[in-house]
mmCIF file of C-alpha atoms and ligand atoms in Angstrom:
data_model
loop_
_atom_site.group_PDB
_atom_site.id
_atom_site.type_symbol
_atom_site.label_atom_id
_atom_site.label_comp_id
_atom_site.label_asym_id
_atom_site.label_seq_id
_atom_site.Cartn_x
_atom_site.Cartn_y
_atom_site.Cartn_z
ATOM 1 C CA UNK A 1 105.311 -130.174 51.655
ATOM 2 C CA UNK A 2 106.392 -127.833 54.698
ATOM 3 C CA UNK A 3 108.320 -128.760 57.404
ATOM 4 C CA UNK A 4 110.049 -126.858 60.591
ATOM 5 C CA UNK A 5 113.329 -128.596 61.358
ATOM 6 C CA UNK A 6 116.228 -125.968 62.185
ATOM 7 C CA UNK A 7 116.184 -122.422 63.031
ATOM 8 C CA UNK A 8 118.613 -121.720 59.901
ATOM 9 C CA UNK A 9 115.929 -122.457 57.333
ATOM 10 C CA UNK A 10 114.185 -119.357 58.565
ATOM 11 C CA UNK A 11 114.522 -116.401 56.410
ATOM 12 C CA UNK A 12 114.008 -112.721 57.787
ATOM 13 C CA UNK A 13 111.056 -112.015 55.752
ATOM 14 C CA UNK A 14 109.237 -115.578 56.886
ATOM 15 C CA UNK A 15 109.986 -114.452 60.357
ATOM 16 C CA UNK A 16 108.443 -110.715 59.517
ATOM 17 C CA UNK A 17 105.228 -112.378 58.376
ATOM 18 C CA UNK A 18 105.481 -114.814 61.336
ATOM 19 C CA UNK A 19 105.285 -112.025 63.878
ATOM 20 C CA UNK A 20 102.314 -110.611 62.080
ATOM 21 C CA UNK A 21 100.134 -113.262 62.187
ATOM 22 C CA UNK A 22 100.955 -113.780 66.100
ATOM 23 C CA UNK A 23 100.613 -110.578 66.766
ATOM 24 C CA UNK A 24 96.959 -110.807 65.144
ATOM 25 C CA UNK A 25 96.119 -113.450 67.019
ATOM 26 C CA UNK A 26 97.758 -111.972 70.374
ATOM 27 C CA UNK A 27 95.747 -108.747 69.934
ATOM 28 C CA UNK A 28 92.134 -111.103 69.333
ATOM 29 C CA UNK A 29 89.920 -111.935 72.690
ATOM 30 C CA UNK A 30 89.710 -115.679 73.303
ATOM 31 C CA UNK A 31 86.472 -117.310 74.695
ATOM 32 C CA UNK A 32 86.193 -120.840 75.651
ATOM 33 C CA UNK A 33 82.862 -121.204 74.193
ATOM 34 C CA UNK A 34 81.935 -120.184 70.714
ATOM 35 C CA UNK A 35 85.622 -119.871 69.058
ATOM 36 C CA UNK A 36 86.280 -116.681 67.301
ATOM 37 C CA UNK A 37 89.792 -117.817 65.702
ATOM 38 C CA UNK A 38 89.061 -120.930 64.361
ATOM 39 C CA UNK A 39 89.628 -120.706 60.763
ATOM 40 C CA UNK A 40 87.386 -122.486 58.112
ATOM 41 C CA UNK A 41 90.533 -124.008 56.504
ATOM 42 C CA UNK A 42 91.816 -125.505 59.641
ATOM 43 C CA UNK A 43 88.292 -126.642 61.223
ATOM 44 C CA UNK A 44 88.497 -130.193 61.459
ATOM 45 C CA UNK A 45 91.975 -130.777 60.275
ATOM 46 C CA UNK A 46 94.011 -133.150 62.612
ATOM 47 C CA UNK A 47 97.378 -132.173 64.286
ATOM 48 C CA UNK A 48 98.977 -135.510 65.896
ATOM 49 C CA UNK A 49 101.730 -134.687 68.923
ATOM 50 C CA UNK A 50 104.464 -137.579 69.202
ATOM 51 C CA UNK A 51 106.222 -136.580 72.276
ATOM 52 C CA UNK A 52 109.148 -138.748 73.566
ATOM 53 C CA UNK A 53 110.428 -136.506 76.220
ATOM 54 C CA UNK A 54 108.854 -134.625 78.915
ATOM 55 C CA UNK A 55 107.255 -130.632 78.207
ATOM 56 C CA UNK A 56 104.773 -128.255 79.577
ATOM 57 C CA UNK A 57 104.778 -125.031 77.680
ATOM 58 C CA UNK A 58 105.882 -126.798 73.938
ATOM 59 C CA UNK A 59 103.364 -129.503 74.232
ATOM 60 C CA UNK A 60 100.193 -127.327 75.955
ATOM 61 C CA UNK A 61 100.648 -124.392 74.259
ATOM 62 C CA UNK A 62 100.610 -126.338 70.623
ATOM 63 C CA UNK A 63 97.842 -127.961 71.855
ATOM 64 C CA UNK A 64 96.002 -124.715 72.557
ATOM 65 C CA UNK A 65 97.300 -123.221 69.349
ATOM 66 C CA UNK A 66 95.427 -126.108 67.303
ATOM 67 C CA UNK A 67 92.490 -126.063 69.530
ATOM 68 C CA UNK A 68 91.699 -121.865 69.025
ATOM 69 C CA UNK A 69 92.165 -122.063 65.056
ATOM 70 C CA UNK A 70 89.637 -125.154 65.465
ATOM 71 C CA UNK A 71 92.083 -127.943 64.656
ATOM 72 C CA UNK A 72 92.039 -131.307 66.698
ATOM 73 C CA UNK A 73 94.539 -132.950 68.236
ATOM 74 C CA UNK A 74 95.780 -136.528 69.140
ATOM 75 C CA UNK A 75 98.494 -136.953 71.044
ATOM 76 C CA UNK A 76 100.784 -139.286 72.636
ATOM 77 C CA UNK A 77 102.750 -138.164 75.759
ATOM 78 C CA UNK A 78 105.664 -140.400 76.871
ATOM 79 C CA UNK A 79 105.777 -141.768 73.185
ATOM 80 C CA UNK A 80 109.116 -143.045 74.508
ATOM 81 C CA UNK A 81 107.521 -145.498 76.702
ATOM 82 C CA UNK A 82 103.644 -146.002 76.009
ATOM 83 C CA UNK A 83 104.578 -145.858 71.943
ATOM 84 C CA UNK A 84 105.729 -148.877 69.678
ATOM 85 C CA UNK A 85 109.251 -147.096 70.320
ATOM 86 C CA UNK A 86 109.348 -149.408 73.198
ATOM 87 C CA UNK A 87 109.638 -152.486 71.250
ATOM 88 C CA UNK A 88 112.461 -151.146 68.981
ATOM 89 C CA UNK A 89 110.509 -149.495 65.591
ATOM 90 C CA UNK A 90 112.214 -146.512 64.208
ATOM 91 C CA UNK A 91 111.014 -143.180 63.899
ATOM 92 C CA UNK A 92 110.905 -144.049 59.978
ATOM 93 C CA UNK A 93 108.383 -146.342 60.511
ATOM 94 C CA UNK A 94 106.517 -144.320 62.843
ATOM 95 C CA UNK A 95 106.093 -141.981 60.520
ATOM 96 C CA UNK A 96 105.649 -143.627 57.587
ATOM 97 C CA UNK A 97 102.392 -145.327 59.351
ATOM 98 C CA UNK A 98 100.946 -142.110 61.476
ATOM 99 C CA UNK A 99 101.077 -140.485 57.852
ATOM 100 C CA UNK A 100 98.260 -142.943 56.628
ATOM 101 C CA UNK A 101 95.912 -141.589 59.240
ATOM 102 C CA UNK A 102 95.101 -137.827 57.555
ATOM 103 C CA UNK A 103 97.117 -135.371 59.828
ATOM 104 C CA UNK A 104 97.891 -132.456 58.688
ATOM 105 C CA UNK A 105 100.966 -131.658 61.157
ATOM 106 C CA UNK A 106 102.946 -133.760 63.039
ATOM 107 C CA UNK A 107 104.638 -131.763 66.434
ATOM 108 C CA UNK A 108 107.723 -133.710 67.738
ATOM 109 C CA UNK A 109 109.658 -133.838 70.529
ATOM 110 C CA UNK A 110 112.949 -136.480 70.749
ATOM 111 C CA UNK A 111 115.967 -136.881 72.959
ATOM 112 C CA UNK A 112 117.518 -137.808 69.557
ATOM 113 C CA UNK A 113 119.590 -135.164 67.737
ATOM 114 C CA UNK A 114 118.508 -135.127 64.256
ATOM 115 C CA UNK A 115 115.111 -136.745 65.103
ATOM 116 C CA UNK A 116 112.773 -134.194 63.153
ATOM 117 C CA UNK A 117 115.246 -134.094 60.234
ATOM 118 C CA UNK A 118 114.487 -137.863 59.627
ATOM 119 C CA UNK A 119 111.273 -137.688 60.288
ATOM 120 C CA UNK A 120 111.141 -134.714 57.704
ATOM 121 C CA UNK A 121 113.050 -136.308 55.047
ATOM 122 C CA UNK A 122 110.394 -138.570 54.369
ATOM 123 C CA UNK A 123 108.207 -136.002 52.711
ATOM 124 C CA UNK A 124 104.892 -138.085 53.713
ATOM 125 C CA UNK A 125 103.793 -135.568 56.579
ATOM 126 C CA UNK A 126 104.251 -131.970 57.501
ATOM 127 C CA UNK A 127 106.891 -132.413 60.932
ATOM 128 C CA UNK A 128 107.365 -129.583 63.278
ATOM 129 C CA UNK A 129 110.692 -130.443 65.312
ATOM 130 C CA UNK A 130 109.405 -129.307 69.230
ATOM 131 C CA UNK A 131 112.816 -130.294 70.549
ATOM 132 C CA UNK A 132 115.343 -132.520 69.137
ATOM 133 C CA UNK A 133 117.971 -134.429 72.160
ATOM 134 C CA UNK A 134 120.671 -131.455 72.395
ATOM 135 C CA UNK A 135 119.932 -130.265 68.648
ATOM 136 C CA UNK A 136 117.455 -127.587 68.066
ATOM 137 C CA UNK A 137 114.171 -126.000 69.336
ATOM 138 C CA UNK A 138 113.421 -123.872 66.455
ATOM 139 C CA UNK A 139 109.882 -122.726 67.774
ATOM 140 C CA UNK A 140 110.957 -121.592 70.935
ATOM 141 C CA UNK A 141 113.652 -119.464 69.199
ATOM 142 C CA UNK A 142 110.694 -118.218 67.236
ATOM 143 C CA UNK A 143 108.858 -117.324 69.954
ATOM 144 C CA UNK A 144 112.265 -116.326 71.782
ATOM 145 C CA UNK A 145 113.002 -113.810 68.994
ATOM 146 C CA UNK A 146 108.902 -112.407 68.912
ATOM 147 C CA UNK A 147 109.455 -111.715 72.916
ATOM 148 C CA UNK A 148 112.395 -109.357 72.083
ATOM 149 C CA UNK A 149 111.046 -107.654 69.386
ATOM 150 C CA UNK A 150 108.181 -106.922 71.754
ATOM 151 C CA UNK A 151 110.189 -105.502 74.255
ATOM 152 C CA UNK A 152 113.143 -104.431 72.744
ATOM 153 C CA UNK A 153 111.321 -103.143 69.133
ATOM 154 C CA UNK A 154 114.505 -104.046 67.342
ATOM 155 C CA UNK A 155 116.169 -107.428 66.289
ATOM 156 C CA UNK A 156 119.409 -105.819 65.182
ATOM 157 C CA UNK A 157 122.236 -104.527 66.805
ATOM 158 C CA UNK A 158 121.569 -106.127 70.081
ATOM 159 C CA UNK A 159 124.162 -107.154 73.021
ATOM 160 C CA UNK A 160 122.968 -110.509 74.091
ATOM 161 C CA UNK A 161 123.942 -112.143 77.062
ATOM 162 C CA UNK A 162 123.401 -115.831 77.094
ATOM 163 C CA UNK A 163 124.210 -118.056 80.239
ATOM 164 C CA UNK A 164 123.891 -121.299 81.629
ATOM 165 C CA UNK A 165 124.468 -124.870 79.943
ATOM 166 C CA UNK A 166 125.085 -124.072 76.530
ATOM 167 C CA UNK A 167 126.684 -127.259 75.162
ATOM 168 C CA UNK A 168 123.099 -129.391 75.956
ATOM 169 C CA UNK A 169 120.522 -126.210 75.934
ATOM 170 C CA UNK A 170 118.998 -126.784 72.305
ATOM 171 C CA UNK A 171 116.952 -123.229 72.797
ATOM 172 C CA UNK A 172 120.047 -121.481 72.730
ATOM 173 C CA UNK A 173 121.393 -122.963 69.780
ATOM 174 C CA UNK A 174 118.383 -122.245 68.092
ATOM 175 C CA UNK A 175 118.372 -118.522 69.044
ATOM 176 C CA UNK A 176 121.965 -118.331 67.913
ATOM 177 C CA UNK A 177 121.075 -118.767 65.080
ATOM 178 C CA UNK A 178 118.236 -116.510 64.587
ATOM 179 C CA UNK A 179 120.308 -113.702 65.984
ATOM 180 C CA UNK A 180 122.295 -114.248 63.358
ATOM 181 C CA UNK A 181 120.471 -113.488 60.972
ATOM 182 C CA UNK A 182 120.193 -109.640 61.878
ATOM 183 C CA UNK A 183 123.002 -107.142 61.676
ATOM 184 C CA UNK A 184 125.065 -105.513 64.390
ATOM 185 C CA UNK A 185 124.217 -108.410 67.163
ATOM 186 C CA UNK A 186 126.594 -109.138 69.715
ATOM 187 C CA UNK A 187 126.554 -112.495 71.232
ATOM 188 C CA UNK A 188 128.116 -112.797 74.683
ATOM 189 C CA UNK A 189 128.190 -116.846 75.858
ATOM 190 C CA UNK A 190 128.604 -116.979 79.423
ATOM 191 C CA UNK A 191 128.957 -120.661 80.625
ATOM 192 C CA UNK A 192 132.082 -122.631 82.350
ATOM 193 C CA UNK A 193 133.824 -124.235 80.112
ATOM 194 C CA UNK A 194 132.292 -128.038 80.000
ATOM 195 C CA UNK A 195 129.327 -126.167 79.089
ATOM 196 C CA UNK A 196 130.372 -123.689 76.551
ATOM 197 C CA UNK A 197 128.477 -123.104 73.313
ATOM 198 C CA UNK A 198 129.421 -124.975 70.416
ATOM 199 C CA UNK A 199 132.022 -124.296 67.560
ATOM 200 C CA UNK A 200 129.658 -124.684 65.259
ATOM 201 C CA UNK A 201 127.143 -122.217 66.056
ATOM 202 C CA UNK A 202 130.654 -120.148 66.603
ATOM 203 C CA UNK A 203 131.094 -121.021 63.180
ATOM 204 C CA UNK A 204 127.853 -119.789 61.717
ATOM 205 C CA UNK A 205 127.963 -116.589 63.749
ATOM 206 C CA UNK A 206 131.310 -115.853 61.827
ATOM 207 C CA UNK A 207 130.109 -116.682 59.026
ATOM 208 C CA UNK A 208 127.341 -114.310 59.235
ATOM 209 C CA UNK A 209 129.934 -111.613 60.542
ATOM 210 C CA UNK A 210 128.503 -111.538 64.470
ATOM 211 C CA UNK A 211 130.355 -110.473 66.951
ATOM 212 C CA UNK A 212 130.626 -113.291 69.960
ATOM 213 C CA UNK A 213 132.892 -114.207 72.690
ATOM 214 C CA UNK A 214 132.590 -116.664 75.286
ATOM 215 C CA UNK A 215 133.390 -115.916 78.838
ATOM 216 C CA UNK A 216 133.342 -118.090 81.894
ATOM 217 C CA UNK A 217 133.119 -115.642 85.076
ATOM 218 C CA UNK A 218 129.643 -114.070 85.953
ATOM 219 C CA UNK A 219 131.594 -111.243 87.114
ATOM 220 C CA UNK A 220 132.752 -110.413 83.681
ATOM 221 C CA UNK A 221 129.523 -110.482 81.767
ATOM 222 C CA UNK A 222 128.241 -107.222 80.282
ATOM 223 C CA UNK A 223 125.474 -107.236 82.375
ATOM 224 C CA UNK A 224 125.453 -102.957 82.100
ATOM 225 C CA UNK A 225 125.529 -103.342 78.436
ATOM 226 C CA UNK A 226 123.154 -106.143 77.913
ATOM 227 C CA UNK A 227 119.789 -105.416 76.022
ATOM 228 C CA UNK A 228 118.698 -109.151 76.375
ATOM 229 C CA UNK A 229 119.959 -111.543 79.431
ATOM 230 C CA UNK A 230 118.658 -114.991 78.234
ATOM 231 C CA UNK A 231 119.178 -117.470 81.143
ATOM 232 C CA UNK A 232 118.690 -121.590 80.751
ATOM 233 C CA UNK A 233 119.138 -124.292 83.336
ATOM 234 C CA UNK A 234 121.592 -127.180 83.769
ATOM 235 C CA UNK A 235 120.619 -130.164 81.194
ATOM 236 C CA UNK A 236 121.541 -132.855 83.520
ATOM 237 C CA UNK A 237 119.400 -135.156 81.762
ATOM 238 C CA UNK A 238 121.613 -135.311 78.884
ATOM 239 C CA UNK A 239 125.099 -136.400 77.995
ATOM 240 C CA UNK A 240 127.706 -133.795 76.978
ATOM 241 C CA UNK A 241 129.359 -133.680 73.931
ATOM 242 C CA UNK A 242 133.012 -134.893 73.703
ATOM 243 C CA UNK A 243 132.880 -137.604 76.593
ATOM 244 C CA UNK A 244 133.284 -134.537 78.567
ATOM 245 C CA UNK A 245 131.891 -134.716 81.763
ATOM 246 C CA UNK A 246 130.458 -132.327 85.152
ATOM 247 C CA UNK A 247 130.424 -134.870 88.529
ATOM 248 C CA UNK A 248 127.596 -133.758 91.040
ATOM 249 C CA UNK A 249 130.121 -131.970 93.486
ATOM 250 C CA UNK A 250 131.253 -129.305 90.526
ATOM 251 C CA UNK A 251 127.543 -128.838 89.354
ATOM 252 C CA UNK A 252 126.799 -128.185 93.206
ATOM 253 C CA UNK A 253 129.503 -125.704 93.219
ATOM 254 C CA UNK A 254 128.571 -124.228 90.055
ATOM 255 C CA UNK A 255 124.962 -123.393 91.137
ATOM 256 C CA UNK A 256 125.342 -120.493 93.280
ATOM 257 C CA UNK A 257 127.657 -118.376 90.950
ATOM 258 C CA UNK A 258 124.872 -118.995 87.982
ATOM 259 C CA UNK A 259 121.835 -117.898 89.923
ATOM 260 C CA UNK A 260 120.186 -115.169 89.066
ATOM 261 C CA UNK A 261 119.145 -112.426 91.835
ATOM 262 C CA UNK A 262 118.025 -108.982 92.309
ATOM 263 C CA UNK A 263 121.883 -107.779 93.028
ATOM 264 C CA UNK A 264 122.266 -109.042 89.198
ATOM 265 C CA UNK A 265 119.410 -107.111 87.686
ATOM 266 C CA UNK A 266 120.453 -103.959 89.914
ATOM 267 C CA UNK A 267 123.305 -103.949 87.188
ATOM 268 C CA UNK A 268 121.131 -104.249 84.121
ATOM 269 C CA UNK A 269 119.842 -101.460 81.938
ATOM 270 C CA UNK A 270 116.253 -100.098 82.619
ATOM 271 C CA UNK A 271 115.074 -101.018 78.879
ATOM 272 C CA UNK A 272 117.158 -104.321 79.250
ATOM 273 C CA UNK A 273 114.811 -107.988 79.293
ATOM 274 C CA UNK A 274 115.573 -111.257 81.031
ATOM 275 C CA UNK A 275 114.682 -113.828 79.425
ATOM 276 C CA UNK A 276 114.672 -117.809 80.361
ATOM 277 C CA UNK A 277 112.630 -120.842 77.948
ATOM 278 C CA UNK A 278 111.770 -122.517 81.471
ATOM 279 C CA UNK A 279 111.754 -124.854 83.447
ATOM 280 C CA UNK A 280 114.119 -123.046 85.590
ATOM 281 C CA UNK A 281 115.206 -124.763 88.339
ATOM 282 C CA UNK A 282 116.633 -122.351 90.824
ATOM 283 C CA UNK A 283 118.808 -120.858 88.396
ATOM 284 C CA UNK A 284 116.249 -117.397 88.517
ATOM 285 C CA UNK A 285 115.606 -116.526 92.219
ATOM 286 C CA UNK A 286 111.464 -115.974 92.738
ATOM 287 C CA UNK A 287 112.416 -112.754 94.140
ATOM 288 C CA UNK A 288 113.177 -111.420 90.592
ATOM 289 C CA UNK A 289 109.992 -112.211 89.288
ATOM 290 C CA UNK A 290 108.538 -108.803 90.004
ATOM 291 C CA UNK A 291 110.779 -106.751 88.175
ATOM 292 C CA UNK A 292 109.688 -105.579 85.170
ATOM 293 C CA UNK A 293 112.250 -106.648 82.935
ATOM 294 C CA UNK A 294 111.663 -110.219 84.434
ATOM 295 C CA UNK A 295 109.637 -111.090 81.007
ATOM 296 C CA UNK A 296 109.849 -115.248 80.910
ATOM 297 C CA UNK A 297 105.904 -116.031 81.878
ATOM 298 C CA UNK A 298 105.028 -113.055 78.813
ATOM 299 C CA UNK A 299 107.663 -114.945 76.585
ATOM 300 C CA UNK A 300 105.848 -118.418 77.868
ATOM 301 C CA UNK A 301 102.579 -116.798 76.493
ATOM 302 C CA UNK A 302 103.598 -115.503 73.496
ATOM 303 C CA UNK A 303 104.340 -119.314 72.364
ATOM 304 C CA UNK A 304 100.003 -119.956 71.811
ATOM 305 C CA UNK A 305 100.568 -117.117 69.136
ATOM 306 C CA UNK A 306 103.689 -118.045 67.653
ATOM 307 C CA UNK A 307 102.546 -121.484 67.414
ATOM 308 C CA UNK A 308 98.928 -120.273 66.135
ATOM 309 C CA UNK A 309 100.972 -118.944 62.989
ATOM 310 C CA UNK A 310 103.426 -121.701 62.539
ATOM 311 C CA UNK A 311 100.489 -124.338 62.489
ATOM 312 C CA UNK A 312 98.851 -121.811 60.119
ATOM 313 C CA UNK A 313 101.982 -121.838 58.117
ATOM 314 C CA UNK A 314 102.767 -125.582 57.809
ATOM 315 C CA UNK A 315 99.047 -125.993 56.708
ATOM 316 C CA UNK A 316 99.671 -123.905 53.697
ATOM 317 C CA UNK A 317 97.432 -121.180 54.925
ATOM 318 C CA UNK A 318 99.884 -118.306 54.042
HETATM 319 C C1 LIG B 401 113.069 -126.195 76.620
HETATM 320 C C2 LIG B 401 113.523 -127.133 76.048
HETATM 321 O O1 LIG B 401 112.672 -128.394 76.236
HETATM 322 O O2 LIG B 401 114.353 -127.377 75.685
HETATM 323 N N1 LIG B 401 111.937 -126.128 77.553
HETATM 324 C C3 LIG B 401 111.094 -125.559 76.624
HETATM 325 O O3 LIG B 401 110.527 -126.049 75.760
HETATM 326 N N2 LIG B 401 110.638 -124.330 76.792
HETATM 327 C C4 LIG B 401 114.089 -126.014 77.902
HETATM 328 C C5 LIG B 401 114.695 -126.773 79.260
HETATM 329 O O4 LIG B 401 114.077 -127.865 78.710
HETATM 330 O O5 LIG B 401 115.565 -126.571 79.629
#
């Protein structure tokens, strides 16, 4: 049974094949009535979307991906409130139950770190981790990498500046694991101290001989050198690790320094790319959107193709 739980599990060869499949889908026309992308081996098979946390892109792109492949979708949004989780049912019991309803894949988002791993461990139905608390978001990291390749033409020897809430942002954690698989990448983590990237990521990068540094001042960032600038929002809905806290006043103080404007882009290279997993909540000024380096909407759109390829894989088609 194939599960997608974390970013460490992917090999470079796997990602190459995944991106080939995603590129294939991206190059094909989509039509609303007769679906030309439906795969005979997937038509009629069912995806369950089990979402215990809010989502727009991940939820809707998985749903659209299933549709374009000819699969059916059953879903529960806000499962924390509208599933038996509200009555105290464990993830394990929920997964054991839904495994008996004939789903080919369960796409799951949960507020607890490790929830997808717990579900996958049962090995009763293929699980895709669509985000587990402050843990990981492996499918987002794959579409991020796909976008970097599309824009930069390579995945190695990149200068990558990652800024924002790195302590609680799961997308940057998964992305760091993936960038660590390619030689010569240099990562700069830019965040105020309480929001800095965790030591587990730094250990992993050191083991993979990836150069990285942590900086706190926006002014110190290597704007002119970066090939990729990856920005994130403050995840105020999540607790900080190790009991650290950030008062509302501190948050307000941080905002201006961490808001990207055309002045920041003026310092970036012509061929650089500016990414964000979205949603943005003010940390990238809308005046930046017209800049050709601003890739966040194209990045979100790539999620459809990457998730089509992932559904195919989990269903055993490649
Ligand atoms: C991200 C997430 O859910 O972790 N959103 C997404 O899936 N694109 C980022 C975020 O919520 O900040």
